Every structure is written in structure tokens, then in C-alpha cells.
JSON list of C-alpha atoms in Angstrom, two decimals:
[
{"chain": "A", "resi": 1, "resn": "MET", "atom": "CA", "xyz": [0.11, 0.18, 0.27]},
{"chain": "A", "resi": 2, "resn": "SER", "atom": "CA", "xyz": [1.58, 3.39, -1.10]},
{"chain": "A", "resi": 3, "resn": "LYS", "atom": "CA", "xyz": [1.09, 6.00, 1.38]},
{"chain": "A", "resi": 4, "resn": "LEU", "atom": "CA", "xyz": [-1.28, 8.77, 1.10]},
{"chain": "A", "resi": 5, "resn": "ILE", "atom": "CA", "xyz": [-0.16, 12.38, 0.98]},
{"chain": "A", "resi": 6, "resn": "LYS", "atom": "CA", "xyz": [-2.96, 14.33, 2.72]},
{"chain": "A", "resi": 7, "resn": "GLU", "atom": "CA", "xyz": [-3.12, 17.91, -0.04]},
{"chain": "A", "resi": 8, "resn": "GLU", "atom": "CA", "xyz": [-3.41, 14.66, -2.80]},
{"chain": "A", "resi": 9, "resn": "VAL", "atom": "CA", "xyz": [-6.45, 12.73, -1.32]},
{"chain": "A", "resi": 10, "resn": "ILE", "atom": "CA", "xyz": [-8.65, 16.17, -0.56]},
{"chain": "A", "resi": 11, "resn": "ALA", "atom": "CA", "xyz": [-8.00, 17.22, -4.24]},
{"chain": "A", "resi": 12, "resn": "GLN", "atom": "CA", "xyz": [-8.87, 13.97, -5.63]},
{"chain": "A", "resi": 13, "resn": "PHE", "atom": "CA", "xyz": [-12.72, 13.38, -3.42]},
{"chain": "A", "resi": 14, "resn": "THR", "atom": "CA", "xyz": [-12.97, 17.47, -3.99]},
{"chain": "A", "resi": 15, "resn": "ALA", "atom": "CA", "xyz": [-13.05, 16.82, -7.72]},
{"chain": "A", "resi": 16, "resn": "ALA", "atom": "CA", "xyz": [-14.90, 14.21, -7.35]},
{"chain": "A", "resi": 17, "resn": "TYR", "atom": "CA", "xyz": [-17.69, 14.83, -5.01]},
{"chain": "A", "resi": 18, "resn": "LEU", "atom": "CA", "xyz": [-17.96, 18.27, -7.52]},
{"chain": "A", "resi": 19, "resn": "ALA", "atom": "CA", "xyz": [-18.76, 15.95, -9.93]},
{"chain": "A", "resi": 20, "resn": "LYS", "atom": "CA", "xyz": [-20.82, 14.00, -8.43]},
{"chain": "A", "resi": 21, "resn": "HIS", "atom": "CA", "xyz": [-22.99, 16.08, -6.01]},
{"chain": "A", "resi": 22, "resn": "GLY", "atom": "CA", "xyz": [-22.12, 19.80, -8.53]},
{"chain": "A", "resi": 23, "resn": "LYS", "atom": "CA", "xyz": [-20.75, 21.33, -5.68]},
{"chain": "A", "resi": 24, "resn": "GLU", "atom": "CA", "xyz": [-18.30, 21.35, -2.60]},
{"chain": "A", "resi": 25, "resn": "PRO", "atom": "CA", "xyz": [-17.75, 19.89, -0.25]},
{"chain": "A", "resi": 26, "resn": "GLN", "atom": "CA", "xyz": [-17.61, 21.29, 3.58]},
{"chain": "A", "resi": 27, "resn": "ILE", "atom": "CA", "xyz": [-14.17, 19.25, 5.18]},
{"chain": "A", "resi": 28, "resn": "GLU", "atom": "CA", "xyz": [-13.19, 19.59, 8.28]},
{"chain": "A", "resi": 29, "resn": "GLN", "atom": "CA", "xyz": [-10.08, 18.55, 9.91]},
{"chain": "A", "resi": 30, "resn": "LYS", "atom": "CA", "xyz": [-9.85, 17.55, 13.65]},
{"chain": "A", "resi": 31, "resn": "GLY", "atom": "CA", "xyz": [-6.72, 15.78, 14.41]},
{"chain": "A", "resi": 32, "resn": "SER", "atom": "CA", "xyz": [-6.25, 12.73, 11.90]},
{"chain": "A", "resi": 33, "resn": "TRP", "atom": "CA", "xyz": [-9.84, 12.42, 11.11]},
{"chain": "A", "resi": 34, "resn": "PHE", "atom": "CA", "xyz": [-12.36, 14.33, 8.18]},
{"chain": "A", "resi": 35, "resn": "LYS", "atom": "CA", "xyz": [-15.62, 15.33, 8.37]},
{"chain": "A", "resi": 36, "resn": "VAL", "atom": "CA", "xyz": [-17.78, 15.96, 4.98]},
{"chain": "A", "resi": 37, "resn": "ASP", "atom": "CA", "xyz": [-20.27, 18.26, 5.51]},
{"chain": "A", "resi": 38, "resn": "ASP", "atom": "CA", "xyz": [-20.87, 18.10, 9.21]},
{"chain": "A", "resi": 39, "resn": "GLY", "atom": "CA", "xyz": [-21.56, 13.93, 8.61]},
{"chain": "A", "resi": 40, "resn": "LYS", "atom": "CA", "xyz": [-20.17, 11.09, 10.72]},
{"chain": "A", "resi": 41, "resn": "SER", "atom": "CA", "xyz": [-15.98, 11.37, 10.92]},
{"chain": "A", "resi": 42, "resn": "VAL", "atom": "CA", "xyz": [-13.40, 9.04, 8.31]},
{"chain": "A", "resi": 43, "resn": "ARG", "atom": "CA", "xyz": [-9.74, 8.56, 8.81]},
{"chain": "A", "resi": 44, "resn": "LEU", "atom": "CA", "xyz": [-7.22, 9.57, 5.26]},
{"chain": "A", "resi": 45, "resn": "GLY", "atom": "CA", "xyz": [-7.60, 6.09, 3.94]},
{"chain": "A", "resi": 46, "resn": "GLU", "atom": "CA", "xyz": [-11.61, 6.10, 3.79]},
{"chain": "A", "resi": 47, "resn": "LEU", "atom": "CA", "xyz": [-12.03, 9.29, 2.28]},
{"chain": "A", "resi": 48, "resn": "ALA", "atom": "CA", "xyz": [-9.47, 7.77, -0.23]},
{"chain": "A", "resi": 49, "resn": "GLU", "atom": "CA", "xyz": [-11.86, 5.06, -0.76]},
{"chain": "A", "resi": 50, "resn": "MET", "atom": "CA", "xyz": [-14.83, 7.26, -1.18]},
{"chain": "A", "resi": 51, "resn": "ALA", "atom": "CA", "xyz": [-13.20, 9.75, -3.31]},
{"chain": "A", "resi": 52, "resn": "ALA", "atom": "CA", "xyz": [-12.80, 6.85, -5.12]},
{"chain": "A", "resi": 53, "resn": "GLU", "atom": "CA", "xyz": [-16.82, 5.06, -5.22]},
{"chain": "A", "resi": 54, "resn": "LEU", "atom": "CA", "xyz": [-17.36, 8.87, -6.07]},
{"chain": "A", "resi": 55, "resn": "GLY", "atom": "CA", "xyz": [-14.71, 8.84, -8.88]},
{"chain": "A", "resi": 56, "resn": "GLY", "atom": "CA", "xyz": [-16.19, 5.46, -9.92]},
{"chain": "A", "resi": 57, "resn": "ASP", "atom": "CA", "xyz": [-13.44, 3.34, -9.32]},
{"chain": "A", "resi": 58, "resn": "ALA", "atom": "CA", "xyz": [-16.42, 1.25, -7.03]},
{"chain": "A", "resi": 59, "resn": "PRO", "atom": "CA", "xyz": [-16.18, -2.33, -8.08]},
{"chain": "A", "resi": 60, "resn": "ALA", "atom": "CA", "xyz": [-12.67, -2.96, -6.79]},
{"chain": "A", "resi": 61, "resn": "ALA", "atom": "CA", "xyz": [-13.35, -1.46, -2.86]},
{"chain": "A", "resi": 62, "resn": "PRO", "atom": "CA", "xyz": [-16.76, -3.53, -1.98]},
{"chain": "A", "resi": 63, "resn": "GLU", "atom": "CA", "xyz": [-15.23, -6.61, -3.31]},
{"chain": "A", "resi": 64, "resn": "ALA", "atom": "CA", "xyz": [-12.86, -6.32, -0.62]},
{"chain": "A", "resi": 65, "resn": "LYS", "atom": "CA", "xyz": [-15.47, -5.04, 1.84]},
{"chain": "A", "resi": 66, "resn": "ALA", "atom": "CA", "xyz": [-17.89, -7.92, 1.28]},
{"chain": "A", "resi": 67, "resn": "ALA", "atom": "CA", "xyz": [-15.92, -10.94, 2.46]},
{"chain": "A", "resi": 68, "resn": "PRO", "atom": "CA", "xyz": [-15.53, -10.03, 6.08]},
{"chain": "A", "resi": 69, "resn": "VAL", "atom": "CA", "xyz": [-19.14, -9.07, 6.06]},
{"chain": "A", "resi": 70, "resn": "LYS", "atom": "CA", "xyz": [-19.78, -12.54, 4.94]},
{"chain": "A", "resi": 71, "resn": "THR", "atom": "CA", "xyz": [-18.23, -14.42, 7.24]},
{"chain": "A", "resi": 72, "resn": "ALA", "atom": "CA", "xyz": [-19.09, -11.99, 10.63]},
{"chain": "A", "resi": 73, "resn": "LYS", "atom": "CA", "xyz": [-22.57, -12.91, 9.88]},
{"chain": "A", "resi": 74, "resn": "PRO", "atom": "CA", "xyz": [-22.24, -17.14, 10.05]},
{"chain": "A", "resi": 75, "resn": "LYS", "atom": "CA", "xyz": [-20.38, -16.47, 13.50]},
{"chain": "A", "resi": 76, "resn": "ALA", "atom": "CA", "xyz": [-23.47, -14.60, 15.03]},
{"chain": "A", "resi": 77, "resn": "ALA", "atom": "CA", "xyz": [-25.88, -17.48, 14.37]},
{"chain": "A", "resi": 78, "resn": "PRO", "atom": "CA", "xyz": [-24.44, -20.17, 16.18]},
{"chain": "A", "resi": 79, "resn": "ALA", "atom": "CA", "xyz": [-23.86, -17.74, 19.26]},
{"chain": "A", "resi": 80, "resn": "LYS", "atom": "CA", "xyz": [-27.64, -17.27, 19.48]},
{"chain": "A", "resi": 81, "resn": "ALA", "atom": "CA", "xyz": [-28.14, -20.83, 18.99]},
{"chain": "A", "resi": 82, "resn": "LYS", "atom": "CA", "xyz": [-25.80, -21.26, 22.17]},
{"chain": "A", "resi": 83, "resn": "LYS", "atom": "CA", "xyz": [-27.70, -19.07, 24.26]},
{"chain": "A", "resi": 84, "resn": "ALA", "atom": "CA", "xyz": [-30.85, -20.52, 23.20]},
{"chain": "A", "resi": 85, "resn": "PRO", "atom": "CA", "xyz": [-30.81, -23.61, 25.62]},
{"chain": "A", "resi": 86, "resn": "VAL", "atom": "CA", "xyz": [-30.00, -21.65, 28.65]},
{"chain": "A", "resi": 87, "resn": "LYS", "atom": "CA", "xyz": [-33.14, -23.15, 30.99]},
{"chain": "A", "resi": 88, "resn": "ALA", "atom": "CA", "xyz": [-35.06, -20.47, 33.05]},
{"chain": "A", "resi": 89, "resn": "SER", "atom": "CA", "xyz": [-36.29, -20.94, 36.35]},
{"chain": "A", "resi": 90, "resn": "GLY", "atom": "CA", "xyz": [-38.83, -18.57, 38.14]},
{"chain": "A", "resi": 91, "resn": "GLY", "atom": "CA", "xyz": [-41.31, -16.86, 36.22]},
{"chain": "A", "resi": 92, "resn": "GLU", "atom": "CA", "xyz": [-39.25, -13.36, 34.87]},
{"chain": "A", "resi": 93, "resn": "GLY", "atom": "CA", "xyz": [-36.44, -15.88, 32.84]},
{"chain": "A", "resi": 94, "resn": "GLY", "atom": "CA", "xyz": [-33.28, -16.12, 33.22]},
{"chain": "A", "resi": 95, "resn": "LEU", "atom": "CA", "xyz": [-31.19, -18.29, 36.48]},
{"chain": "A", "resi": 96, "resn": "SER", "atom": "CA", "xyz": [-31.82, -18.28, 39.98]},
{"chain": "A", "resi": 97, "resn": "PRO", "atom": "CA", "xyz": [-28.56, -17.44, 42.13]},
{"chain": "A", "resi": 98, "resn": "LYS", "atom": "CA", "xyz": [-28.58, -21.12, 43.00]},
{"chain": "A", "resi": 99, "resn": "ASP", "atom": "CA", "xyz": [-29.42, -22.06, 39.68]},
{"chain": "A", "resi": 100, "resn": "ALA", "atom": "CA", "xyz": [-26.23, -20.23, 38.65]},
{"chain": "A", "resi": 101, "resn": "TRP", "atom": "CA", "xyz": [-23.67, -21.91, 40.72]},
{"chain": "A", "resi": 102, "resn": "ALA", "atom": "CA", "xyz": [-25.16, -25.29, 39.97]},
{"chain": "A", "resi": 103, "resn": "LYS", "atom": "CA", "xyz": [-23.56, -24.75, 36.42]},
{"chain": "A", "resi": 104, "resn": "ASN", "atom": "CA", "xyz": [-20.74, -23.42, 37.38]},
{"chain": "A", "resi": 105, "resn": "LEU", "atom": "CA", "xyz": [-20.32, -26.39, 39.70]},
{"chain": "A", "resi": 106, "resn": "SER", "atom": "CA", "xyz": [-20.57, -28.74, 37.62]},
{"chain": "A", "resi": 107, "resn": "LYS", "atom": "CA", "xyz": [-18.56, -26.70, 34.98]},
{"chain": "A", "resi": 108, "resn": "GLY", "atom": "CA", "xyz": [-15.71, -27.54, 37.55]},
{"chain": "A", "resi": 109, "resn": "SER", "atom": "CA", "xyz": [-15.72, -24.17, 38.94]},
{"chain": "A", "resi": 110, "resn": "LYS", "atom": "CA", "xyz": [-14.62, -23.48, 42.52]},
{"chain": "A", "resi": 111, "resn": "MET", "atom": "CA", "xyz": [-17.44, -21.31, 45.11]},
{"chain": "A", "resi": 112, "resn": "PRO", "atom": "CA", "xyz": [-16.35, -17.67, 45.53]},
{"chain": "A", "resi": 113, "resn": "ARG", "atom": "CA", "xyz": [-14.00, -17.02, 48.52]},
{"chain": "A", "resi": 114, "resn": "GLY", "atom": "CA", "xyz": [-16.28, -16.65, 52.04]},
{"chain": "A", "resi": 115, "resn": "PHE", "atom": "CA", "xyz": [-18.26, -19.97, 51.25]}
]
């Protein structure tokens, strides 16, 4: 990855934004963060990606981001499935303290100090 130069990235983004929206963007810099038209604060690398998307180079960038998003969704589904078998005691749902400690002790845990 080549080193990004702030002035070049801002110039590219401004040109792409002007071509797409017909007006110049209002870019504010605070530290290493950039805010475009009082929107979300982004880093310089994200600003370069946004310039590429506005300029028409979008097909390469979404493909790289699409793969991690697809792998994250299947990981979330099994986590929900693990939470479902928890047995609720009482009318409010969840485990009572006695049931929770019984479950922990069955796994091999020890009682807390003082008991």
C-alpha cells in the first residue's frame, strides 16, 4: 500500500464530489479525522476510498469489504443458538443464583471466597 498524501487525497475527493453532487464539499479536519459536510468523521484512508467510489472506481472496493462482512454473519448465528438452551427458572426468565452456581459447579468451577 502506498503512502497517502493528504493534499492529493483531498483534491481527488473534492473533484469526485464536485462531479457527483455539483457542489464543493465542506471538509473539516480535527487531528487525523476528516468530517465531510458535517457527516461522520473518517480517516484519510476512508476518504480516499470514498473518492474512489464517487469517481467510479467502486467495483474494486466493495468486493474487498464484502468478504469480511459475509464471514461475520455466520459467526453471529451460532452464538444465538448457544444462548437459547439456557433453562429459565421462575417467572421472570434467567437463572436464579442457586441455579447459576449449580451450573458453574457442574463445569468444574469453585465456590467464591468466603463460602
